[in-house]
Amino acid sequence: MRTVRFRYLPVALAALALVLPVTSLTDAQSKGTIKIATQSPLSGGQAALGEGIKLATQLAIEKLKGPIEKLGFKVELVPFDDQAKPDVGVANAANILADKDILLVVGHLNSGVAIPSSEKYKEAQLAMISPANTNPTITDRNYLNVSRVCGRDDVQGVVGAEFAKTTLKAKSAYVIHDKTAYGQGVAEFFKADAEKKGIKVLGFEGTEEKSNFDPIITPIKAKNPDLIYFGGIYDQAAPFFKQAREKGIKSQFMGPDGMDSTDLVKIGGKSVVGMHYSTVAGPVEKYLAAKAFKTEYKDKFKKDPEPFAAQAYDSAAIGLKAIEAAIKASGGKVPSREQVAVAVRKTKHTGLTGTVEFDEKGDPKKALYFVLQVASDDPTKWGDNKEVKRLSIAAPPLKKKP
Amino acid sequence: MDFELLIGIFPQVFLDGLILGFMYALIALGYTMVYGVLEFINFAHSEIFVVGAFVGVEILLTFQAAGLLALVSPFLVLLVVLLLGMLASGLLAVTVERVAYRPLRGAPRLIPLISAIGVSFFLQDAVRLVESVWRNAFNLVYPTMDTLNIRFSLTETIDVSVKSLVVIVASLLMLWGLHALVNRTKIGTAMRAVAEDQAAASLMGISVNRIISLTFLIGGAMGGAAGVLFGVQYSLINPYTGFIPGLKAFTAAVLGGIGNIPGAMVGGLVLGLLEAFAASYLSLLTGGAFGAEYKDIFAFSVLILILIFRPKGLLGEVVRERA
């Protein structure tokens, strides 16, 4: 027995040595640590966008944590990789809830991940500010803790249909979607509004296929629509568009903000040049206030900010402001998660992408919608995409359930 | 329902299905050969396929960076890429067999199967790691070679691209070559002997280990060729691309009668055609009630039906000899 005990002693000492200095130092200097979590895909096909959200939040925390540090708290970023998968997002959410220091989540990228994950946050009234989730359900559940700084798919679908009708003069359209909450959602709104405006919808097709689109393309080619609308994300849409052009389809292409990544032209090449996409987040270059952000981001991370990075920066800024207000309201102590969630809703913030003020359900009172045209097959020229249309539209009011 | 449309697209869909089917058949060969000799399902084969695709894209991108792509004939380039992809995948398959399967030979059936699944996960993430360190990319795109994208119009409504023809011709050549190798050469006789009875084969002076390595080399090379052709045909690949085609090809192998080489080809073609027709026609025939997303359900329902009536697969009983 004795020898066994001695054998473990050095291990225990080593473990203590690792843990002790860290805890004692922070205790001496501050009242505690406040953590801000990000949840976005950091690996997989959508990692480019997801990483933008993480890095922009990191930048926001570094630049704007001053006021909270003055109140005696450290601010830390805890990035989570939701892999764009709902189950991973929910599992991460459980870990986030377990860490009592986390008072705010900035995320997600995908609505299909954000919706189930935020059900988890709701259990603890943990505030989530979304930079990118456009599915109406996000805020239509009327949860106190869930807010977003961007527009919505039901409006985005309408913007797309409006553009197809008035600018592209499309008489017929074929709608494809990726069967996710996001892609199918926006595709359905596009279809409904397009039909209302007199565009003939020749087909409505969902697919999870990632590489071989031949059998879907053949009927489309036979029906020869003026426009093909793809409700989904670039990693699926780009190969689809590429194969469609290779098979000789001449229709115009259009999609929602899921197209908005340099990867679209990296994969799609010449076939996507000239196509249009609507977005709730224009390229960073289109926001005048974001100029300094772009340079700082590039200096620090050696790459251009992806779309939604500026929105993530604003989300984090709103969160930091709210946390500061909540600390003050609770008399300098660590606020509860619910207090932070309440404070988020009250925050009015003028950031990189404009002034954000939340309505009763967590949508921005006015959100910007853009239609852009892909300018070049050179990925480094993604910022040159031409802004064809810009609209500021109010979020639809909360539908009262009967 | 628009009958003119339904009939009009038929030849094109048939062609799409054939190309997909040949792709499945090429991958299925890797499963079927290994099963024929060892009666074991090499689940890592889908990753061996992906490694072929990645080696192919890396070579093509290197060529492109060096400006060679515009100078050299695309068919020559493709031949080089195919051979190197086959070599890489073949050698990888042999290594996998040596490291992960050979030590487990003689263990209960399930043990190497689990080892294969482990190798599959390992290779997926190894490819992901290498590509993210090397290119900081997840999705890689095969460079466009204009000559391969030229389309011939067979009639007004049907056309076929050069690269599709390349896929068909290459697949046919490889399938024929393999069939001849197994049935008409000494090596093939040795392989069949090992498949029949390892102990007896080794008593007859056949080096069982060498024959098994050779089986993995050939099966892996076929997988690598399929990977390169897959990349050329569908252009986008990522480290997880292999999973679904791998599963489908395994299914094709079972459908045709696993362990049987012509069976793999028949199974691949049947599955490819079923899938293409389901994806193109389901929504047209049901007025949009069932869309292309049901193609796999349809294809696999047919598969279950076939297996209920022919449990050994389409060609499972006709040809007794294995690989």
Tab-separated table of C-alpha atoms in Angstrom, chain A residues 43-46 174 177 179 204-216 218-219 221-223 234-236 239 242-243 246-248 263 266-268 303, chain B residues 5 9 12-13 16 19-20 128 136 138-139 141-142 144 149 151 157 159 163 230 233-236 241 245 248 275-276 279-280 283-284 288 290-293 295:
chain	number	residue	atom	x	y	z
A	43	SER	CA	-13.711	22.695	-39.469
A	44	GLY	CA	-15.346	21.282	-42.553
A	45	GLY	CA	-16.672	22.877	-45.714
A	46	GLN	CA	-17.953	26.071	-44.100
A	174	TYR	CA	-36.472	26.478	-61.009
A	177	HIS	CA	-32.553	23.737	-51.947
A	179	LYS	CA	-33.021	20.522	-47.210
A	204	PHE	CA	-38.918	22.745	-56.531
A	205	GLU	CA	-36.331	20.186	-55.566
A	206	GLY	CA	-34.390	19.379	-52.410
A	207	THR	CA	-31.141	17.452	-52.462
A	208	GLU	CA	-28.355	16.466	-50.107
A	209	GLU	CA	-26.104	15.463	-52.993
A	210	LYS	CA	-22.649	17.044	-52.866
A	211	SER	CA	-20.892	15.922	-56.026
A	212	ASN	CA	-23.008	14.392	-58.789
A	213	PHE	CA	-25.796	16.711	-59.887
A	214	ASP	CA	-26.250	15.224	-63.379
A	215	PRO	CA	-29.638	13.593	-62.799
A	216	ILE	CA	-31.053	16.802	-61.296
A	218	THR	CA	-31.098	16.948	-66.959
A	219	PRO	CA	-34.794	17.739	-66.256
A	221	LYS	CA	-32.186	21.609	-68.931
A	222	ALA	CA	-35.241	20.168	-70.627
A	223	LYS	CA	-37.505	22.726	-68.946
A	234	TYR	CA	-21.754	27.654	-51.572
A	235	ASP	CA	-20.016	24.306	-50.991
A	236	GLN	CA	-23.010	22.589	-52.561
A	239	PRO	CA	-20.404	22.479	-57.921
A	242	LYS	CA	-20.465	24.509	-62.418
A	243	GLN	CA	-21.936	21.220	-63.627
A	246	GLU	CA	-20.867	22.484	-68.266
A	247	LYS	CA	-24.015	20.679	-69.321
A	248	GLY	CA	-25.005	23.674	-71.360
A	263	ASP	CA	-15.095	29.652	-52.030
A	266	LYS	CA	-12.843	29.045	-56.051
A	267	ILE	CA	-15.111	26.078	-56.749
A	268	GLY	CA	-17.441	27.467	-59.374
A	303	LYS	CA	-6.492	37.394	-44.276
B	5	LEU	CA	-40.341	15.734	-71.661
B	9	ILE	CA	-34.640	13.290	-71.333
B	12	GLN	CA	-29.470	11.706	-71.281
B	13	VAL	CA	-30.496	10.244	-67.935
B	16	ASP	CA	-25.708	9.968	-66.665
B	19	ILE	CA	-21.245	7.155	-66.008
B	20	LEU	CA	-22.191	7.066	-62.350
B	128	ARG	CA	-7.833	16.584	-43.765
B	136	ASN	CA	-5.195	25.562	-45.789
B	138	PHE	CA	-10.932	21.759	-47.099
B	139	ASN	CA	-12.555	21.641	-50.517
B	141	VAL	CA	-11.273	21.705	-57.062
B	142	TYR	CA	-9.929	19.864	-60.079
B	144	THR	CA	-10.709	22.759	-65.623
B	149	ASN	CA	-15.218	19.747	-71.251
B	151	ARG	CA	-19.436	18.281	-75.533
B	157	THR	CA	-31.269	16.724	-76.784
B	159	ASP	CA	-24.858	15.409	-75.541
B	163	LYS	CA	-14.508	13.566	-69.838
B	230	PHE	CA	-14.437	11.031	-59.929
B	233	GLN	CA	-15.962	14.239	-63.651
B	234	TYR	CA	-17.483	16.045	-60.646
B	235	SER	CA	-14.606	18.461	-59.872
B	236	LEU	CA	-15.117	19.099	-56.126
B	241	THR	CA	-16.081	12.798	-50.238
B	245	PRO	CA	-19.651	6.754	-52.969
B	248	LYS	CA	-22.808	2.930	-52.640
B	275	GLU	CA	-30.120	6.323	-58.851
B	276	ALA	CA	-30.023	8.512	-61.939
B	279	ALA	CA	-33.329	11.467	-59.201
B	280	SER	CA	-34.531	12.649	-62.602
B	283	SER	CA	-40.407	14.390	-59.091
B	284	LEU	CA	-41.691	14.438	-62.683
B	288	GLY	CA	-43.317	16.980	-57.121
B	290	PHE	CA	-41.410	12.828	-54.164
B	291	GLY	CA	-38.324	14.692	-55.271
B	292	ALA	CA	-34.752	13.821	-56.146
B	293	GLU	CA	-33.983	13.537	-52.446
B	295	LYS	CA	-33.340	8.695	-55.010
